Coordinates of C-alpha atoms in Angstrom, one line a residue:
M172 CA 0.0 0.0 0.0
L173 CA 1.3 3.5 -0.9
Q174 CA 2.5 5.8 1.8
L175 CA 2.5 9.6 1.9
T176 CA 6.2 9.4 1.6
D177 CA 5.9 7.7 -1.8
F178 CA 4.9 11.2 -3.2
L179 CA 7.1 14.2 -3.4
P180 CA 6.5 16.3 -0.2
T181 CA 4.0 19.2 -0.4
T182 CA 3.8 20.3 3.3
K183 CA 6.0 20.7 6.4
K184 CA 4.4 17.6 7.8
E185 CA 5.5 15.6 4.9
L186 CA 9.1 16.9 5.3
D187 CA 9.0 15.8 8.9
L188 CA 7.8 12.3 7.9
R189 CA 11.0 12.1 5.8
G190 CA 13.2 13.6 8.6
W191 CA 14.1 16.5 6.3
D192 CA 15.1 19.9 7.8
Y193 CA 16.0 21.6 4.5
L194 CA 15.2 21.4 0.8
D195 CA 17.4 21.9 -2.2
V196 CA 14.7 22.8 -4.7
I197 CA 11.1 23.9 -4.2
L198 CA 8.8 23.8 -7.3
F199 CA 5.6 25.9 -7.4
S200 CA 3.0 24.7 -9.9
A201 CA -0.4 26.1 -10.9
D202 CA -1.7 22.6 -11.5
A203 CA -2.8 20.1 -8.9
Y204 CA 0.0 17.7 -8.1
V205 CA -0.5 14.4 -10.0
D206 CA 2.5 12.1 -9.7
H207 CA 2.3 10.9 -13.2
P208 CA 4.8 11.3 -16.1
S209 CA 2.3 13.3 -18.2
F210 CA 2.5 16.1 -15.6
G211 CA 5.6 18.3 -16.0
A212 CA 6.1 19.4 -12.4
A213 CA 6.1 15.7 -11.3
V214 CA 8.6 14.8 -14.0
I215 CA 11.0 17.6 -13.1
G216 CA 10.6 16.9 -9.4
R217 CA 11.4 13.2 -9.9
V218 CA 14.4 14.0 -12.1
I219 CA 15.9 16.3 -9.4
E220 CA 15.1 13.8 -6.7
S221 CA 17.0 11.1 -8.8
M222 CA 20.1 13.3 -8.4
G223 CA 20.0 12.6 -4.6
L224 CA 18.6 16.1 -3.9
R225 CA 15.7 17.1 -1.7
V226 CA 12.8 18.5 -3.7
A227 CA 9.2 19.5 -2.8
I228 CA 6.2 20.7 -4.8
V229 CA 3.8 23.4 -3.7
P230 CA 0.8 22.9 -6.0
Q231 CA -1.7 25.7 -6.6
P232 CA -0.5 28.0 -3.8
D233 CA -2.9 30.6 -2.5
W234 CA -1.6 33.9 -3.9
H235 CA -3.9 36.1 -1.7
G236 CA -3.5 37.4 1.8
D237 CA -0.4 36.5 3.8
Y238 CA 1.3 34.2 1.2
R239 CA 1.5 31.4 3.8
D240 CA 1.8 28.8 1.0
F241 CA 4.9 30.5 -0.2
K242 CA 6.4 30.6 3.3
K243 CA 5.5 27.1 4.6
L244 CA 8.5 25.3 3.4
G245 CA 11.0 28.1 3.8
K246 CA 13.7 28.8 1.2
P247 CA 15.6 26.1 -0.7
R248 CA 19.4 25.8 -1.0
L249 CA 19.5 26.0 -4.8
F250 CA 16.4 27.7 -6.3
F251 CA 12.6 28.0 -6.6
G252 CA 11.2 26.6 -9.8
V253 CA 7.9 28.1 -11.1
S254 CA 5.6 26.6 -13.7
P255 CA 2.1 27.4 -14.9
G256 CA 1.4 23.7 -15.2
C257 CA 0.8 21.7 -18.4
M258 CA -0.8 24.6 -20.3
D259 CA -0.4 28.3 -20.8
S260 CA -2.6 29.6 -18.0
M261 CA -4.6 31.9 -20.4
V262 CA -5.3 29.1 -22.9
N263 CA -6.3 26.9 -19.9
K264 CA -8.6 29.5 -18.5
Y265 CA -10.3 31.1 -21.5
T266 CA -11.8 30.2 -24.9
A267 CA -11.0 31.8 -28.2
A268 CA -13.9 34.1 -27.5
K269 CA -12.3 35.1 -24.2
R270 CA -15.0 33.4 -22.2
L271 CA -14.2 31.4 -19.1
R272 CA -13.9 27.7 -19.9
S273 CA -16.5 25.4 -18.4
E274 CA -13.8 23.8 -16.1
D275 CA -10.1 24.0 -15.2
A276 CA -9.0 20.5 -16.2
Y277 CA -5.9 20.5 -14.0
S278 CA -7.6 21.6 -10.8
P279 CA -9.6 19.5 -8.3
D280 CA -13.2 19.2 -9.3
G281 CA -12.4 21.5 -12.2
R282 CA -12.5 24.6 -10.0
H283 CA -11.6 28.0 -11.6
D284 CA -10.3 29.7 -8.4
C285 CA -7.2 27.6 -7.9
R286 CA -4.8 29.6 -10.1
P287 CA -4.4 33.2 -11.1
E288 CA -4.0 34.6 -14.6
Y289 CA -0.3 34.4 -15.6
P290 CA 0.8 32.4 -12.5
T291 CA 4.4 32.4 -13.7
I292 CA 4.5 36.2 -13.1
V293 CA 2.3 36.2 -10.0
Y294 CA 4.2 33.5 -8.2
T295 CA 7.6 34.9 -9.1
K296 CA 6.8 38.4 -7.8
I297 CA 5.7 36.9 -4.5
L298 CA 8.8 34.8 -4.2
K299 CA 11.1 37.7 -5.0
E300 CA 9.3 39.9 -2.5
L301 CA 9.7 37.2 0.3
Y302 CA 13.1 35.8 -0.7
P303 CA 14.9 38.3 -2.9
D304 CA 18.2 36.5 -2.5
V305 CA 17.0 33.1 -3.8
P306 CA 17.1 32.4 -7.6
V307 CA 13.7 31.9 -9.3
V308 CA 13.8 29.7 -12.4
L309 CA 10.9 29.5 -14.8
G310 CA 9.9 26.4 -16.7
G311 CA 6.9 25.0 -18.5
I312 CA 5.1 26.2 -21.7
E313 CA 4.0 29.6 -20.4
A314 CA 7.6 30.8 -19.9
S315 CA 9.0 28.7 -22.8
M316 CA 6.7 30.3 -25.4
R317 CA 7.0 33.8 -23.9
R318 CA 10.8 33.8 -23.7
L319 CA 11.2 36.7 -26.2
T320 CA 8.9 39.4 -27.5
H321 CA 5.5 37.8 -28.2
Y322 CA 1.9 38.8 -28.9
D323 CA -0.6 38.2 -26.1
Y324 CA -4.1 37.7 -27.4
W325 CA -5.8 38.2 -24.0
Q326 CA -4.2 41.7 -23.5
D327 CA -4.2 42.3 -27.2
K328 CA -0.6 43.7 -27.2
L329 CA 3.0 42.8 -27.8
L330 CA 4.8 41.9 -24.6
P331 CA 8.5 41.6 -23.9
S332 CA 10.2 38.5 -22.5
I333 CA 8.5 37.1 -19.5
L334 CA 11.8 37.5 -17.6
T335 CA 11.3 41.3 -17.7
L336 CA 7.7 41.0 -16.6
S337 CA 8.3 38.6 -13.7
G338 CA 11.7 39.5 -12.3
A339 CA 12.8 35.9 -12.5
D340 CA 16.5 35.0 -12.9
M341 CA 16.3 32.4 -15.7
I342 CA 14.0 30.5 -18.0
T343 CA 14.6 26.8 -18.8
Y344 CA 12.6 26.4 -22.1
G345 CA 11.3 23.3 -23.8
M346 CA 11.4 19.9 -22.2
G347 CA 13.2 20.4 -18.9
E348 CA 15.0 17.2 -17.8
E349 CA 18.5 17.8 -19.1
V350 CA 18.6 21.6 -18.5
N351 CA 17.4 21.3 -14.9
K352 CA 19.9 18.6 -14.1
S353 CA 22.7 20.8 -15.6
L354 CA 21.4 23.8 -13.6
C355 CA 21.4 21.8 -10.3
E356 CA 25.0 20.6 -11.0
A357 CA 26.2 24.1 -11.7
L358 CA 24.6 25.5 -8.5
L359 CA 25.9 22.6 -6.4
S360 CA 29.4 23.4 -7.7
G361 CA 29.2 26.8 -6.0
K362 CA 28.3 28.9 -9.0
K363 CA 25.9 31.9 -8.5
I364 CA 22.9 32.0 -10.8
D365 CA 24.3 35.2 -12.5
D366 CA 27.5 33.4 -13.4
I367 CA 25.7 30.5 -15.2
T368 CA 25.6 31.6 -18.8
D369 CA 26.6 28.5 -20.8
I370 CA 23.9 25.9 -20.1
P371 CA 21.9 25.1 -23.3
Q372 CA 18.2 25.8 -23.3
T373 CA 18.4 28.6 -20.8
V374 CA 17.4 32.2 -21.2
F375 CA 18.6 35.1 -19.0
L376 CA 18.8 38.9 -19.0
R377 CA 22.0 41.0 -19.0
H378 CA 22.9 44.7 -19.3
K379 CA 23.5 45.6 -23.0
N380 CA 27.2 46.0 -22.3
D381 CA 27.5 42.8 -20.3
V382 CA 26.5 40.0 -22.8
P383 CA 28.6 36.9 -22.0
G384 CA 31.4 36.8 -24.6
G385 CA 30.1 39.9 -26.3
I386 CA 28.1 39.7 -29.5
Q387 CA 29.7 36.8 -31.4
E388 CA 29.9 36.1 -35.1
D389 CA 27.4 33.3 -35.0
D390 CA 24.9 35.1 -32.8
I391 CA 21.6 36.1 -34.3
V392 CA 20.7 39.6 -33.2
L393 CA 16.9 40.0 -33.3
H394 CA 15.0 43.2 -33.8
S395 CA 14.7 44.9 -30.3
H396 CA 11.4 44.8 -28.4
E397 CA 11.0 48.5 -29.1
E398 CA 11.5 48.0 -32.8
C399 CA 8.8 45.3 -32.8
L400 CA 6.4 47.7 -31.1
K401 CA 6.8 50.2 -33.9
N402 CA 7.1 47.8 -36.8
K403 CA 5.0 44.6 -37.1
K404 CA 7.2 43.3 -39.9
A405 CA 10.2 43.3 -37.5
Q406 CA 8.2 41.0 -35.2
A407 CA 7.4 38.7 -38.1
E408 CA 11.1 38.5 -39.1
N409 CA 12.0 37.7 -35.5
V410 CA 9.6 34.8 -35.2
R411 CA 11.1 33.1 -38.3
H412 CA 14.5 33.1 -36.6
I413 CA 13.1 31.9 -33.3
E414 CA 11.4 28.9 -35.0
E415 CA 14.3 28.0 -37.2
E416 CA 16.8 28.0 -34.3
S417 CA 14.4 25.9 -32.2
N418 CA 14.4 23.2 -34.9
K419 CA 18.1 23.0 -35.8
M420 CA 20.5 20.4 -34.6
H421 CA 23.3 23.0 -34.3
A422 CA 21.4 26.2 -33.4
Q423 CA 22.8 29.7 -32.9
R424 CA 22.4 31.9 -29.8
L425 CA 19.6 34.5 -30.0
L426 CA 20.0 38.0 -28.6
Q427 CA 17.2 40.6 -28.3
R428 CA 17.5 44.0 -26.7
V429 CA 14.7 45.3 -24.5
G430 CA 15.4 48.7 -23.0
N431 CA 19.0 48.8 -21.8
K432 CA 19.1 45.0 -21.3
V433 CA 19.5 42.0 -23.6
V434 CA 17.6 38.7 -23.5
V435 CA 20.1 35.9 -24.2
V436 CA 18.6 32.6 -25.5
N437 CA 21.1 29.8 -25.5
P438 CA 20.6 27.0 -28.2
P439 CA 18.7 23.9 -27.1
F440 CA 20.1 20.6 -26.0
P441 CA 20.3 17.8 -28.6
P442 CA 17.3 15.5 -28.6
M443 CA 17.2 13.1 -25.7
S444 CA 18.6 9.6 -26.5
T445 CA 16.3 6.6 -26.1
E446 CA 18.3 5.6 -22.9
S447 CA 17.9 9.0 -21.4
L448 CA 14.2 9.2 -22.1
D449 CA 13.7 5.7 -20.8
S450 CA 15.4 6.7 -17.5
V451 CA 12.9 9.5 -17.0
Y452 CA 9.9 7.2 -17.4
E453 CA 11.5 4.6 -15.1
L454 CA 11.4 7.1 -12.2
P455 CA 9.2 6.0 -9.2
F456 CA 6.0 7.8 -10.2
T457 CA 3.0 6.6 -8.2
R458 CA 0.8 7.5 -11.3
L459 CA -1.8 8.9 -8.9
P460 CA -3.0 12.3 -7.6
H461 CA -1.5 13.3 -4.3
P462 CA -3.7 11.9 -1.4
K463 CA -4.7 15.5 -0.5
Y464 CA -7.2 15.3 -3.4
K465 CA -8.9 12.2 -2.1
G466 CA -12.6 12.2 -3.1
K467 CA -12.0 15.0 -5.7
R468 CA -11.9 14.6 -9.5
I469 CA -9.0 16.1 -11.5
P470 CA -10.4 16.0 -15.1
A471 CA -7.1 15.9 -16.9
Y472 CA -6.0 12.9 -14.8
D473 CA -9.2 11.1 -15.7
M474 CA -8.2 11.4 -19.3
I475 CA -4.6 10.2 -19.1
H476 CA -4.2 7.9 -16.0
N477 CA -4.4 4.7 -18.2
S478 CA -2.3 6.2 -21.0
V479 CA 1.3 5.6 -21.9
N480 CA 3.5 8.2 -23.7
I481 CA 5.8 6.5 -26.3
H482 CA 7.8 9.4 -27.8
R483 CA 8.5 13.1 -27.6
G484 CA 8.7 15.7 -30.4
C485 CA 6.7 16.3 -33.6
F486 CA 8.1 17.0 -37.1
G487 CA 4.7 18.2 -38.4
G488 CA 5.5 21.8 -37.7
C489 CA 1.9 22.9 -37.8
A490 CA 1.8 26.7 -37.8
F491 CA -0.8 26.9 -34.9
C492 CA 0.6 24.2 -32.7
T493 CA 2.6 24.9 -29.5
I494 CA 3.5 21.2 -29.0
S495 CA 6.1 21.1 -31.8
A496 CA 7.2 24.6 -30.9
H497 CA 7.8 23.5 -27.3
Q498 CA 9.2 20.0 -27.8
G499 CA 11.0 20.5 -31.2
K500 CA 10.8 18.6 -34.4
F501 CA 13.2 15.8 -33.6
I502 CA 11.6 12.6 -32.3
A503 CA 13.0 11.1 -29.1
S504 CA 11.5 7.6 -28.8
R505 CA 11.3 5.3 -25.8
S506 CA 12.5 1.7 -26.2
K507 CA 9.8 -1.0 -26.6
E508 CA 11.0 -2.6 -23.4
S509 CA 10.5 0.6 -21.3
I510 CA 7.0 1.1 -22.7
L511 CA 6.1 -2.5 -22.0
R512 CA 7.3 -2.1 -18.4
E513 CA 5.1 1.0 -18.0
V514 CA 2.1 -0.8 -19.4
R515 CA 2.6 -3.6 -16.9
K516 CA 2.7 -1.0 -14.2
V517 CA -0.6 0.4 -15.5
V518 CA -2.3 -3.0 -15.6
S519 CA -1.3 -3.6 -12.0
M520 CA -3.1 -0.5 -10.7
P521 CA -6.2 -1.4 -8.6
D522 CA -8.7 0.4 -10.8
F523 CA -7.4 -1.0 -14.1
K524 CA -10.3 -2.4 -16.1
G525 CA -8.4 -3.9 -19.1
Y526 CA -8.1 -0.9 -21.4
I527 CA -5.1 1.3 -22.2
S528 CA -6.7 4.6 -23.2
D529 CA -3.8 5.8 -25.3
L530 CA -0.4 4.6 -26.6
G531 CA 0.2 8.2 -27.4
A532 CA 2.5 11.1 -28.3
P533 CA 2.2 14.5 -29.9
S534 CA 1.4 12.7 -33.2
A535 CA 0.6 9.0 -32.7
N536 CA 2.5 7.5 -35.6
M537 CA 5.9 9.2 -35.5
Y538 CA 7.5 6.6 -33.2
M539 CA 11.1 5.8 -34.0
M540 CA 11.0 8.0 -37.1
G541 CA 13.8 10.4 -38.1
G542 CA 16.4 11.3 -40.8
K543 CA 18.0 8.3 -42.6
D544 CA 21.2 10.4 -43.1
K545 CA 21.8 12.4 -39.9
S546 CA 24.3 14.6 -41.7
V547 CA 21.5 15.9 -43.8
C548 CA 19.4 16.7 -40.7
E549 CA 22.4 18.5 -39.2
K550 CA 22.3 21.1 -42.0
C551 CA 18.5 21.4 -42.1
K552 CA 16.4 24.3 -40.7
R553 CA 13.0 23.4 -42.1
P554 CA 10.4 23.7 -39.4
S555 CA 8.5 20.7 -40.8
C556 CA 9.8 17.4 -42.2
I557 CA 6.5 16.7 -44.0
H558 CA 5.4 20.1 -45.3
P559 CA 5.1 21.2 -48.1
R560 CA 6.1 17.7 -48.9
I561 CA 7.6 14.7 -47.0
C562 CA 11.3 14.9 -46.9
K563 CA 13.1 12.2 -49.0
N564 CA 15.5 11.8 -46.1
L565 CA 12.7 11.0 -43.6
N566 CA 12.4 7.3 -42.5
T567 CA 8.6 6.7 -42.4
D568 CA 8.8 3.0 -41.4
H569 CA 5.7 2.2 -39.3
S570 CA 6.8 -1.4 -38.5
P571 CA 8.3 -0.7 -35.1
L572 CA 5.0 0.9 -34.0
T573 CA 2.9 -2.0 -35.3
E574 CA 5.2 -4.4 -33.4
L575 CA 4.9 -2.3 -30.3
Y576 CA 1.0 -2.4 -30.5
R577 CA 1.1 -6.2 -30.9
E578 CA 3.5 -6.7 -27.9
V579 CA 1.2 -4.5 -25.7
D580 CA -1.8 -6.6 -26.7
K581 CA 0.0 -9.8 -25.8
I582 CA -0.1 -8.7 -22.1
Q583 CA -2.7 -10.9 -20.5
E584 CA -4.5 -8.2 -18.6
V585 CA -4.9 -5.9 -21.6
K586 CA -8.2 -6.4 -23.2
K587 CA -7.6 -3.6 -25.7
S588 CA -5.2 -0.7 -26.3
F589 CA -6.5 2.4 -27.9
I590 CA -4.8 5.2 -29.8
G591 CA -6.3 8.4 -28.5
S592 CA -3.6 10.7 -29.9
G593 CA -4.1 12.2 -33.4
V594 CA -2.8 10.2 -36.4
R595 CA -1.0 11.8 -39.3
Y596 CA -2.7 10.2 -42.3
D597 CA -0.3 11.8 -44.7
L598 CA 2.4 9.5 -43.3
L599 CA 0.1 6.5 -43.8
L600 CA -0.6 7.3 -47.4
H601 CA 3.0 8.4 -48.3
R602 CA 4.7 6.4 -51.1
S603 CA 8.3 6.3 -50.1
G604 CA 9.6 4.4 -53.1
N605 CA 10.6 1.6 -50.7
E606 CA 8.1 -1.2 -51.0
N607 CA 8.9 -2.6 -47.5
V608 CA 8.2 0.8 -45.9
D609 CA 5.1 1.3 -47.9
K610 CA 3.8 -2.2 -47.1
A611 CA 4.5 -1.5 -43.4
A612 CA 2.4 1.7 -43.6
R613 CA -0.5 -0.3 -45.1
E614 CA -0.1 -3.0 -42.4
Y615 CA -0.1 -0.4 -39.6
T616 CA -3.2 1.3 -41.1
R617 CA -5.1 -2.0 -40.9
E618 CA -3.8 -2.8 -37.4
L619 CA -4.8 0.6 -36.2
I620 CA -8.3 0.6 -37.6
K621 CA -9.0 -3.1 -36.8
H622 CA -7.7 -3.2 -33.2
H623 CA -7.0 0.2 -31.7
V624 CA -10.0 2.5 -32.4
S625 CA -12.5 2.9 -29.6
G626 CA -15.3 3.4 -32.1
R627 CA -14.1 6.8 -33.2
L628 CA -10.7 7.7 -34.8
K629 CA -9.5 11.2 -34.4
V630 CA -7.7 12.9 -37.3
A631 CA -7.1 16.5 -38.0
P632 CA -7.5 17.7 -41.6
E633 CA -8.2 21.2 -40.1
H634 CA -9.6 22.7 -43.3
T635 CA -10.6 21.9 -46.9
S636 CA -9.0 24.9 -48.6
D637 CA -5.5 24.2 -50.0
M638 CA -4.5 27.8 -49.5
V639 CA -5.6 27.8 -45.8
L640 CA -3.9 24.4 -45.4
H641 CA -0.7 25.9 -46.8
Y642 CA -0.7 28.5 -44.1
M643 CA -1.4 25.9 -41.5
R644 CA 1.3 23.6 -42.9
K645 CA -1.1 20.8 -43.3
P646 CA -1.6 18.4 -46.4
S647 CA -4.2 18.8 -49.1
F648 CA -7.7 17.8 -48.1
K649 CA -7.6 15.3 -51.0
L650 CA -5.4 13.2 -48.8
F651 CA -8.1 13.2 -46.1
E652 CA -10.6 12.1 -48.6
E653 CA -8.3 9.3 -49.7
F654 CA -7.7 8.2 -46.1
K655 CA -11.5 8.2 -45.5
R656 CA -11.9 5.8 -48.4
V657 CA -9.3 3.5 -46.9
F658 CA -10.9 3.8 -43.5
D659 CA -14.3 2.9 -44.9
R660 CA -13.0 0.0 -46.9
I661 CA -11.2 -1.6 -44.0
N662 CA -14.2 -1.2 -41.8
K663 CA -16.3 -2.9 -44.4
E664 CA -13.8 -5.7 -44.9
E665 CA -13.4 -6.3 -41.1
N666 CA -17.2 -5.9 -40.5
L667 CA -16.7 -2.9 -38.2
R668 CA -18.9 0.1 -37.6
Q669 CA -16.5 2.8 -36.6
Q670 CA -16.5 6.5 -37.3
I671 CA -13.8 8.9 -38.3
I672 CA -13.9 12.2 -36.4
P673 CA -12.2 15.1 -38.2
Y674 CA -11.0 18.2 -36.4
F675 CA -11.4 21.6 -38.1
I676 CA -10.4 25.2 -37.3
S677 CA -12.1 28.5 -38.4
S678 CA -10.6 32.0 -38.6
H679 CA -7.0 30.7 -39.0
P680 CA -4.7 33.2 -40.8
G681 CA -5.4 33.1 -44.5
C682 CA -9.0 31.8 -44.1
H683 CA -11.8 33.9 -45.6
E684 CA -15.5 33.4 -45.1
Q685 CA -15.9 31.9 -48.5
D686 CA -13.3 29.2 -47.5
M687 CA -15.6 28.3 -44.6
A688 CA -18.6 28.2 -46.8
E689 CA -16.8 25.7 -49.1
L690 CA -15.8 23.7 -46.0
A691 CA -19.4 23.3 -45.0
A692 CA -20.5 22.1 -48.5
I693 CA -17.6 19.7 -48.9
T694 CA -17.9 18.1 -45.4
K695 CA -21.7 17.8 -45.9
K696 CA -21.1 15.9 -49.2
L697 CA -18.9 13.5 -47.1
D698 CA -21.8 13.0 -44.7
F699 CA -20.2 14.8 -41.8
Q700 CA -22.0 16.8 -39.1
L701 CA -19.0 18.4 -37.5
E702 CA -18.5 18.1 -33.7
Q703 CA -14.7 18.6 -33.1
V704 CA -14.3 22.2 -34.2
Q705 CA -12.7 25.3 -32.8
D706 CA -12.1 29.0 -33.5
F707 CA -8.4 29.8 -33.9
T708 CA -6.9 30.8 -30.6
P709 CA -3.7 32.9 -30.9
T710 CA -1.3 31.4 -28.5
P711 CA 2.1 33.0 -27.7
M712 CA 4.9 32.7 -30.2
T713 CA 3.5 30.2 -32.7
I714 CA 3.9 31.1 -36.4
A715 CA 0.1 31.3 -36.9
T716 CA -0.3 33.7 -33.9
E717 CA 2.4 36.1 -35.1
T718 CA 1.0 35.9 -38.6
W719 CA -2.4 36.8 -37.1
Y720 CA -1.0 39.7 -35.1
T721 CA 1.5 41.2 -37.6
G722 CA -0.5 40.5 -40.8
Y723 CA 2.6 39.1 -42.5
D724 CA 3.8 35.6 -43.3
P725 CA 7.1 35.4 -41.3
Y726 CA 8.8 33.4 -44.0
T727 CA 7.9 35.6 -47.1
L728 CA 6.8 38.8 -45.4
E729 CA 3.8 38.8 -47.7
P730 CA 0.5 40.2 -46.3
V731 CA -1.9 37.6 -44.9
F732 CA -5.6 38.2 -44.1
S733 CA -7.0 37.2 -40.7
A734 CA -10.5 37.5 -39.4
K735 CA -10.2 39.4 -36.1
S736 CA -13.4 41.0 -35.0
P737 CA -16.0 39.0 -33.1
R738 CA -18.4 39.5 -36.0
D739 CA -16.0 38.3 -38.6
K740 CA -15.0 35.3 -36.5
Q741 CA -18.6 34.3 -35.9
A742 CA -19.4 34.7 -39.6
Q743 CA -16.8 32.0 -40.2
R744 CA -17.6 29.7 -37.3
Q745 CA -21.3 29.5 -38.2
Y746 CA -20.6 27.3 -41.2
F747 CA -19.5 24.5 -38.9
F748 CA -23.1 24.2 -37.8
W749 CA -25.0 24.4 -41.1
Y750 CA -27.1 21.4 -40.0
Q751 CA -28.7 23.2 -37.1
K752 CA -32.1 24.6 -38.0
E753 CA -31.5 27.9 -36.1
M754 CA -28.4 28.6 -38.2
R755 CA -30.0 28.2 -41.7
R756 CA -31.3 31.7 -42.1
S757 CA -28.1 33.4 -41.1
I758 CA -26.0 31.1 -43.3
E759 CA -28.3 31.7 -46.3
Q760 CA -28.0 35.5 -45.8
S761 CA -24.2 35.3 -45.5
L762 CA -23.9 33.2 -48.7
R763 CA -25.8 35.8 -50.6
R764 CA -23.7 38.6 -49.1
I765 CA -20.4 37.0 -50.1
G766 CA -21.7 36.2 -53.6
R767 CA -22.0 32.4 -53.2
P768 CA -25.8 31.7 -53.4
D769 CA -24.8 28.6 -55.4
L770 CA -23.8 26.9 -52.1
I771 CA -27.3 27.3 -50.7
A772 CA -28.6 24.5 -52.9
R773 CA -25.6 22.3 -51.9
L774 CA -26.3 22.8 -48.2
Y775 CA -30.1 22.9 -48.3
P776 CA -31.4 20.9 -51.3
R777 CA -35.1 20.7 -51.5

């Protein structure tokens, strides 16, 4: 039976149970503490613990009143770590229409009052007020995607690096295992935080005359924050460099001036090896919410507690996606043996009912994929390996993944393993020129549809317009139609009655109302009544967001239209729901207004 000491400590009482009178690192997270490898604060806590250090987590501290949650564990020897949790706090809290979401998925019982807006800033300011001499290090997606000048949709303005807004000492951006280990080692060696300037994947502020090593030949000097405020094209140019350097094997240092200081962004670590990634997932996670939440539901945990993550990274490079922007395009895969060990741990849990909810990853079917000739990858700075076309150097062999699925299903307690993550059908349909690889893709497709769909398979065509899809960095809709034919044929051959559930986005940069009207007509012809839809939400520092804000394609600097007003966005969104009786009149009026009355007969035939 699990003890309280099987979790990372969260209170003074839990420190006493361990006989600890000091801590090395204290992590503050705006999420509830779930000791599961899908929750970032738990992962970083366990990694630091594995170094023999004493680490605690303070989940969702009360930021009002006397700040007792910030004082209860005292100050650590090394640093305070601050994270917003698994999501940017504003994306977590608000919809694209800036309305409060129905629940906070990472809080007990879905409560909305457990975290502030911008907790990274709020928590840091409190810690700096209470303990001005203790370093504060930011991690997680909120700081990662706000490390340089970025557009904030909720304030509708361009903001400087979150370091300047929060007063923190450092950002560790991207996935944090390697960088946090290196930071702990440097601090343990006696270095002060201000003297630590050479760790990859860190961001820090320096006076303009005090940049470590001076401005070097290989440095990329971005337009200053003040230039970006005056000139949107300057911001668009910056974002291209930021994305390119995030996706290079041998990246360059980025420098951006803000006032009389300079934000210094060190290049990222190389992708984690299989052995290193395995070692993270082998850490002693209980896979459970902390006992303090007994009797309370944490919605995000309900979704993932019987899931297993099989790889990191995504080479899709979708313009609107923060996952690839945060994790990078190079795939780091776990070994089959490590995944099977975790599956066996899942099936041994008392509440396991026989079903693995997801053998997942950012994109379900990129496991073990990468460049055939690594020397080619080392020179590449394309943000996507599959857009506008699949790279000839990309190994698209699906056979390791098919083998993994079959090995999982051999485990006696597993009745069925599902794939809940999105599948890239362009990889399944790709003709590589290698018959063995193409045969493996066909075999995987049948394996997936026959054995691993829980009645509904999620895929994300995102749009029907090739121009909009170009801005999204997604494949032509013709590929989705081809995949649907394959899906329907295999279902018929296997005597299955399963659905394909497509995801679509409205108001993405480059999308006009006419494109949405065409989307409605095309998806109706395919017998879809769309459910999984969303209005484009500008999230910090993605290519789509900066295109939306600046009005320019960051790679060509050509103007790009975006629907921005609530009226224009609603005019696009309504076409998702053409089948609702109450929408018909508005849609017919809109089709006449945009000069497409021909679509009325396609949507509403007599």
